Short mmCIF file of C-alpha atoms in Angstrom, two decimals:
data_model
loop_
_atom_site.label_atom_id
_atom_site.label_comp_id
_atom_site.label_asym_id
_atom_site.label_seq_id
_atom_site.Cartn_x
_atom_site.Cartn_y
_atom_site.Cartn_z
CA UNK Z 1442 10.30 7.45 -1.72
CA UNK Z 1443 12.59 9.97 -0.01
CA UNK Z 1444 16.22 8.87 0.34
CA UNK Z 1445 18.43 10.35 3.06
CA UNK Z 1446 22.21 10.60 2.64
CA UNK Z 1447 25.17 12.70 3.76
CA UNK Z 1448 26.04 15.64 1.54
CA UNK Z 1449 28.77 14.87 -0.99
CA UNK Z 1450 28.84 17.27 -3.93
CA UNK Z 1451 25.14 16.97 -4.78
CA UNK Z 1452 23.23 19.68 -6.61
CA UNK Z 1453 21.35 21.92 -4.17
CA UNK Z 1454 18.31 24.13 -4.71
CA UNK Z 1455 16.97 24.44 -1.16
CA UNK Z 1456 18.49 24.60 2.30
CA UNK Z 1457 16.35 23.74 5.30
CA UNK Z 1458 17.09 23.37 9.03
CA UNK Z 1459 17.38 19.77 10.27
CA UNK Z 1460 15.35 18.79 13.32
CA UNK Z 1461 16.77 16.37 15.88
CA UNK Z 1462 14.00 13.78 15.72
CA UNK Z 1463 12.74 10.51 14.27
CA UNK Z 1464 11.30 10.08 10.79
CA UNK Z 1465 8.00 8.26 10.35
CA UNK Z 1466 5.88 7.32 7.37
CA UNK Z 1467 2.19 8.15 7.78
CA UNK Z 1468 -0.25 6.08 5.68
CA UNK Z 1469 -3.98 6.88 5.75
CA UNK Z 1470 -6.37 4.41 4.07
CA UNK Z 1471 -10.01 3.38 4.33
CA UNK Z 1472 -8.88 0.79 6.87
CA UNK Z 1473 -7.28 3.35 9.19
CA UNK Z 1474 -3.89 4.93 9.85
CA UNK Z 1475 -0.35 3.65 10.17
CA UNK Z 1476 2.66 5.48 11.59
CA UNK Z 1477 5.74 3.48 10.59
CA UNK Z 1478 9.24 4.24 11.85
CA UNK Z 1479 11.63 4.50 8.92
CA UNK Z 1480 14.04 1.58 8.72
CA UNK Z 1481 12.47 -0.83 11.21
CA UNK Z 1482 8.90 -0.15 9.99
CA UNK Z 1483 7.48 -0.44 13.53
CA UNK Z 1484 3.90 0.84 13.64
CA UNK Z 1485 3.41 3.24 16.58
CA UNK Z 1486 -0.10 4.37 15.62
CA UNK Z 1487 -1.55 2.66 18.71
CA UNK Z 1488 0.45 5.18 20.78
CA UNK Z 1489 0.11 8.21 18.48
CA UNK Z 1490 -3.69 8.14 18.10
CA UNK Z 1491 -4.26 8.78 21.81
CA UNK Z 1492 -2.51 12.19 21.73
CA UNK Z 1493 -2.90 15.55 20.01
CA UNK Z 1494 -0.97 14.42 16.93
CA UNK Z 1495 -3.31 11.47 16.47
CA UNK Z 1496 -6.32 13.77 16.38
CA UNK Z 1497 -4.61 15.93 13.74
CA UNK Z 1498 -3.72 12.92 11.57
CA UNK Z 1499 -7.23 11.45 11.76
CA UNK Z 1500 -8.61 14.61 10.13
CA UNK Z 1501 -6.31 14.32 7.08
CA UNK Z 1502 -7.56 12.95 3.72
CA UNK Z 1503 -7.85 9.20 3.13
CA UNK Z 1504 -5.46 8.04 0.43
CA UNK Z 1505 -2.43 9.90 1.78
CA UNK Z 1506 1.14 8.70 2.25
CA UNK Z 1507 3.82 11.08 3.55
CA UNK Z 1508 7.02 11.36 5.59
CA UNK Z 1509 7.23 13.40 8.79
CA UNK Z 1510 9.79 14.09 11.49
CA UNK Z 1511 8.59 13.82 15.07
CA UNK Z 1512 10.71 16.04 17.28
CA UNK Z 1513 10.76 18.54 20.13
CA UNK Z 1514 13.07 21.59 20.11
CA UNK Z 1515 15.83 21.22 22.69
CA UNK Z 1516 15.08 17.54 23.28
CA UNK Z 1517 17.41 14.85 21.82
CA UNK Z 1518 16.02 12.45 19.23
CA UNK Z 1519 16.58 9.50 21.55
CA UNK Z 1520 13.76 10.81 23.75
CA UNK Z 1521 11.18 10.80 20.94
CA UNK Z 1522 9.94 7.18 21.44
CA UNK Z 1523 9.36 7.92 25.13
CA UNK Z 1524 7.56 11.15 24.27
CA UNK Z 1525 5.32 9.22 21.87
CA UNK Z 1526 4.52 6.59 24.50
CA UNK Z 1527 3.69 9.28 27.07
CA UNK Z 1528 1.74 11.51 24.63
CA UNK Z 1529 4.05 14.38 25.52
CA UNK Z 1530 2.39 17.65 24.37
CA UNK Z 1531 5.80 19.07 23.39
CA UNK Z 1532 6.07 16.61 20.51
CA UNK Z 1533 5.86 18.28 17.09
CA UNK Z 1534 5.24 16.82 13.64
CA UNK Z 1535 6.96 18.39 10.62
CA UNK Z 1536 6.27 17.21 7.05
CA UNK Z 1537 9.38 16.30 5.02
CA UNK Z 1538 7.81 14.91 1.84
CA UNK Z 1539 4.51 13.71 0.38
CA UNK Z 1540 4.15 10.70 -1.93
CA UNK Z 1541 0.36 10.61 -2.10
CA UNK Z 1542 -2.28 13.10 -1.00
CA UNK Z 1543 -6.00 12.38 -1.21
CA UNK Z 1544 -5.23 9.64 -3.81
CA UNK Z 1545 -3.25 12.15 -5.92
CA UNK Z 1546 0.37 11.43 -6.86
CA UNK Z 1547 2.56 14.10 -5.27
CA UNK Z 1548 5.99 12.77 -6.23
CA UNK Z 1549 6.42 15.34 -9.00
CA UNK Z 1550 5.05 18.31 -7.05
CA UNK Z 1551 7.23 21.29 -6.14
CA UNK Z 1552 8.04 22.08 -2.54
CA UNK Z 1553 5.87 25.19 -2.77
CA UNK Z 1554 2.89 22.95 -3.62
CA UNK Z 1555 3.69 20.69 -0.67
CA UNK Z 1556 3.84 23.72 1.65
CA UNK Z 1557 0.50 24.98 0.33
CA UNK Z 1558 -1.23 21.65 1.08
CA UNK Z 1559 0.30 21.58 4.56
CA UNK Z 1560 -0.92 25.11 5.26
CA UNK Z 1561 -4.48 24.26 4.20
CA UNK Z 1562 -4.57 21.32 6.63
CA UNK Z 1563 -2.78 23.07 9.49
CA UNK Z 1564 0.39 21.01 9.17
CA UNK Z 1565 3.92 22.25 9.72
CA UNK Z 1566 6.23 21.78 6.73
CA UNK Z 1567 9.97 22.06 7.20
CA UNK Z 1568 10.79 25.76 6.54
CA UNK Z 1569 12.93 26.66 3.55
CA UNK Z 1570 15.61 29.05 4.77
CA UNK Z 1571 17.29 29.72 1.44
CA UNK Z 1572 16.62 29.18 -2.22
CA UNK Z 1573 19.39 29.33 -4.78
CA UNK Z 1574 19.99 28.27 -8.39
CA UNK Z 1575 20.80 24.53 -8.44
CA UNK Z 1576 24.52 24.18 -7.81
CA UNK Z 1577 27.14 22.24 -5.86
CA UNK Z 1578 28.32 23.68 -2.54
CA UNK Z 1579 32.03 24.25 -2.09
CA UNK Z 1580 33.91 22.73 0.84
CA UNK Z 1581 34.12 26.19 2.41
CA UNK Z 1582 30.35 26.69 2.12
CA UNK Z 1583 29.70 23.31 3.76
CA UNK Z 1584 32.02 24.18 6.66
CA UNK Z 1585 30.33 27.59 7.03
CA UNK Z 1586 26.93 25.88 7.21
CA UNK Z 1587 28.20 23.56 9.93
CA UNK Z 1588 29.40 26.55 11.95
CA UNK Z 1589 26.08 28.33 11.41
CA UNK Z 1590 24.27 25.27 12.75
CA UNK Z 1591 26.40 25.37 15.90
CA UNK Z 1592 25.79 29.12 16.32
CA UNK Z 1593 22.02 28.68 15.86
CA UNK Z 1594 21.84 25.67 18.17
CA UNK Z 1595 20.30 23.35 15.55
CA UNK Z 1596 21.36 19.83 14.58
CA UNK Z 1597 22.35 20.81 11.06
CA UNK Z 1598 20.86 21.39 7.61
CA UNK Z 1599 19.15 19.38 4.92
CA UNK Z 1600 19.66 20.15 1.25
CA UNK Z 1601 17.67 19.07 -1.79
CA UNK Z 1602 16.84 19.97 -5.36
CA UNK Z 1603 13.13 19.30 -4.97
CA UNK Z 1604 11.05 17.57 -2.38
CA UNK Z 1605 11.07 14.00 -3.74
CA UNK Z 1606 14.76 13.74 -4.58
CA UNK Z 1607 17.56 12.71 -2.23
CA UNK Z 1608 17.59 14.65 1.00
CA UNK Z 1609 21.18 15.31 2.09
CA UNK Z 1610 22.39 16.14 5.59
CA UNK Z 1611 25.04 18.68 6.55
CA UNK Z 1612 25.74 18.24 10.27
CA UNK Z 1613 28.57 19.58 12.43
CA UNK Z 1614 30.51 16.92 14.28
CA UNK Z 1615 32.66 16.94 17.41
CA UNK Z 1616 35.75 15.01 18.45
CA UNK Z 1617 36.75 13.74 21.89
CA UNK Z 1618 39.55 11.70 23.43
CA UNK Z 1619 38.20 8.73 25.40
CA UNK Z 1620 39.64 5.79 27.31
CA UNK Z 1621 38.68 2.32 26.10
CA UNK Z 1622 37.15 0.35 28.97
CA UNK Z 1623 36.18 -2.89 27.21
CA UNK Z 1624 35.65 -4.43 23.80
CA UNK Z 1625 33.50 -7.04 22.05
CA UNK Z 1626 33.95 -9.39 19.13
CA UNK Z 1627 31.89 -8.62 16.06
CA UNK Z 1628 29.32 -10.74 14.27
CA UNK Z 1629 29.02 -12.22 10.77
CA UNK Z 1630 32.15 -11.27 8.77
CA UNK Z 1631 33.71 -9.76 11.90
CA UNK Z 1632 32.91 -12.76 14.10
CA UNK Z 1633 36.56 -13.38 14.99
CA UNK Z 1634 37.60 -9.73 15.01
CA UNK Z 1635 36.91 -6.54 16.92
CA UNK Z 1636 33.27 -5.49 16.75
CA UNK Z 1637 33.12 -2.45 19.02
CA UNK Z 1638 34.79 -0.82 22.00
CA UNK Z 1639 33.28 0.59 25.18
CA UNK Z 1640 34.55 4.04 26.11
CA UNK Z 1641 34.46 6.62 28.85
CA UNK Z 1642 35.91 9.81 30.32
CA UNK Z 1643 36.89 10.79 33.85
CA UNK Z 1644 34.69 13.14 35.87
CA UNK Z 1645 34.66 14.17 39.54
CA UNK Z 1646 32.39 11.18 40.20
CA UNK Z 1647 34.72 8.72 38.48
CA UNK Z 1648 34.66 7.07 35.06
CA UNK Z 1649 31.62 8.12 33.02
CA UNK Z 1650 30.42 5.61 30.42
CA UNK Z 1651 29.94 7.16 26.97
CA UNK Z 1652 28.60 4.08 25.23
CA UNK Z 1653 30.19 2.02 22.47
CA UNK Z 1654 31.90 2.70 19.15
CA UNK Z 1655 31.95 0.16 16.34
CA UNK Z 1656 32.27 2.44 13.30
CA UNK Z 1657 35.46 3.72 11.70
CA UNK Z 1658 37.60 0.61 12.13
CA UNK Z 1659 38.89 -0.91 8.89
CA UNK Z 1660 39.55 -4.63 8.43
CA UNK Z 1661 43.20 -4.30 9.49
CA UNK Z 1662 42.18 -2.38 12.62
CA UNK Z 1663 39.64 -5.03 13.60
CA UNK Z 1664 42.17 -7.83 13.26
CA UNK Z 1665 44.96 -5.94 15.03
CA UNK Z 1666 42.82 -4.77 17.96
CA UNK Z 1667 41.36 -8.23 18.52
CA UNK Z 1668 44.91 -9.55 18.92
CA UNK Z 1669 46.12 -6.50 20.87
CA UNK Z 1670 43.04 -5.03 22.56
CA UNK Z 1671 42.70 -1.29 23.03
CA UNK Z 1672 41.46 -1.66 26.61
CA UNK Z 1673 43.12 0.99 28.81
CA UNK Z 1674 44.31 3.02 25.84
CA UNK Z 1675 43.17 6.41 24.60
CA UNK Z 1676 41.44 6.83 21.25
CA UNK Z 1677 40.03 9.84 19.46
CA UNK Z 1678 36.46 9.51 18.19
CA UNK Z 1679 34.16 11.74 16.19
CA UNK Z 1680 30.49 12.00 17.16
CA UNK Z 1681 27.36 13.91 16.21
CA UNK Z 1682 25.94 14.86 19.59
CA UNK Z 1683 25.12 13.60 23.07
CA UNK Z 1684 22.19 11.23 23.41
CA UNK Z 1685 19.55 11.46 26.12
CA UNK Z 1686 21.57 9.54 28.75
CA UNK Z 1687 24.88 11.22 27.99
CA UNK Z 1688 26.14 8.62 25.50
CA UNK Z 1689 27.83 9.68 22.26
CA UNK Z 1690 25.58 9.61 19.18
CA UNK Z 1691 27.07 7.84 16.13
CA UNK Z 1692 30.62 7.65 17.49
CA UNK Z 1693 33.28 6.92 14.81
CA UNK Z 1694 36.84 5.80 15.55
CA UNK Z 1695 39.52 8.17 14.22
CA UNK Z 1696 42.87 7.12 15.72
CA UNK Z 1697 44.76 5.80 18.73
CA UNK Z 1698 46.28 8.53 20.94
CA UNK Z 1699 49.53 7.02 22.23
CA UNK Z 1700 50.56 10.52 23.32
CA UNK Z 1701 47.81 10.75 25.97
CA UNK Z 1702 47.22 9.04 29.30
CA UNK Z 1703 43.77 7.69 30.24
CA UNK Z 1704 43.45 10.16 33.14
CA UNK Z 1705 43.80 13.01 30.62
CA UNK Z 1706 40.43 12.02 29.11
CA UNK Z 1707 38.39 14.51 31.08
CA UNK Z 1708 34.63 14.96 31.05
CA UNK Z 1709 35.25 18.68 30.49
CA UNK Z 1710 35.60 17.86 26.77
CA UNK Z 1711 31.85 17.23 26.54
#
């Protein structure tokens, strides 16, 4: 099964653009179809089958098991579940990997063979933008790829050696200074310590909520900031992108900015 990870000195043979969407596992058997969200394994076939994508999937061979990304260019990934529920015609399905096709094991197939099968059945496979001898990317190459992604207006890149090995992400990130508006205790091992902070920036309309951040704090941070809360202070966070409602996607704490005042956290940074 395909494993997704961040790029850290892995061997690379192919570079492909990364869509901003949700990954699903499609399983087609004699008993019908399943469309399982990766991670939570929630079956959304009852919503998919009513739309155009459902009609495409129902025509595919029985005995197939493959991973796709459901996405729509220019639309954030957080909108995908709503688009599925509403059978939005803009929703696209792109094949990322195939485990089984028409009862045939595809785990050792090359990406070219996967693309050929997709073409026969009218499916879109993620395009390969560059092929190179297997090698490790330098730090400079990774940074150049991040800048290219920004210039092209795409979420980032995926790299792999072949289609069934680990898929690695190279995504540009952004940083922003935000004011902490509230905080919560954590759960489990962090039950008595900081779990996450709520954050915002100032706009012409007032304080704009940017969501919460619970990643990036080490154990010492969590203990310290539960005793001396960050509320009203400025912190710098790193994030991937803006979500559908203007919240920060995957915000990570970087540092406290004692040199900045809360009112200096302007919405113009977004």
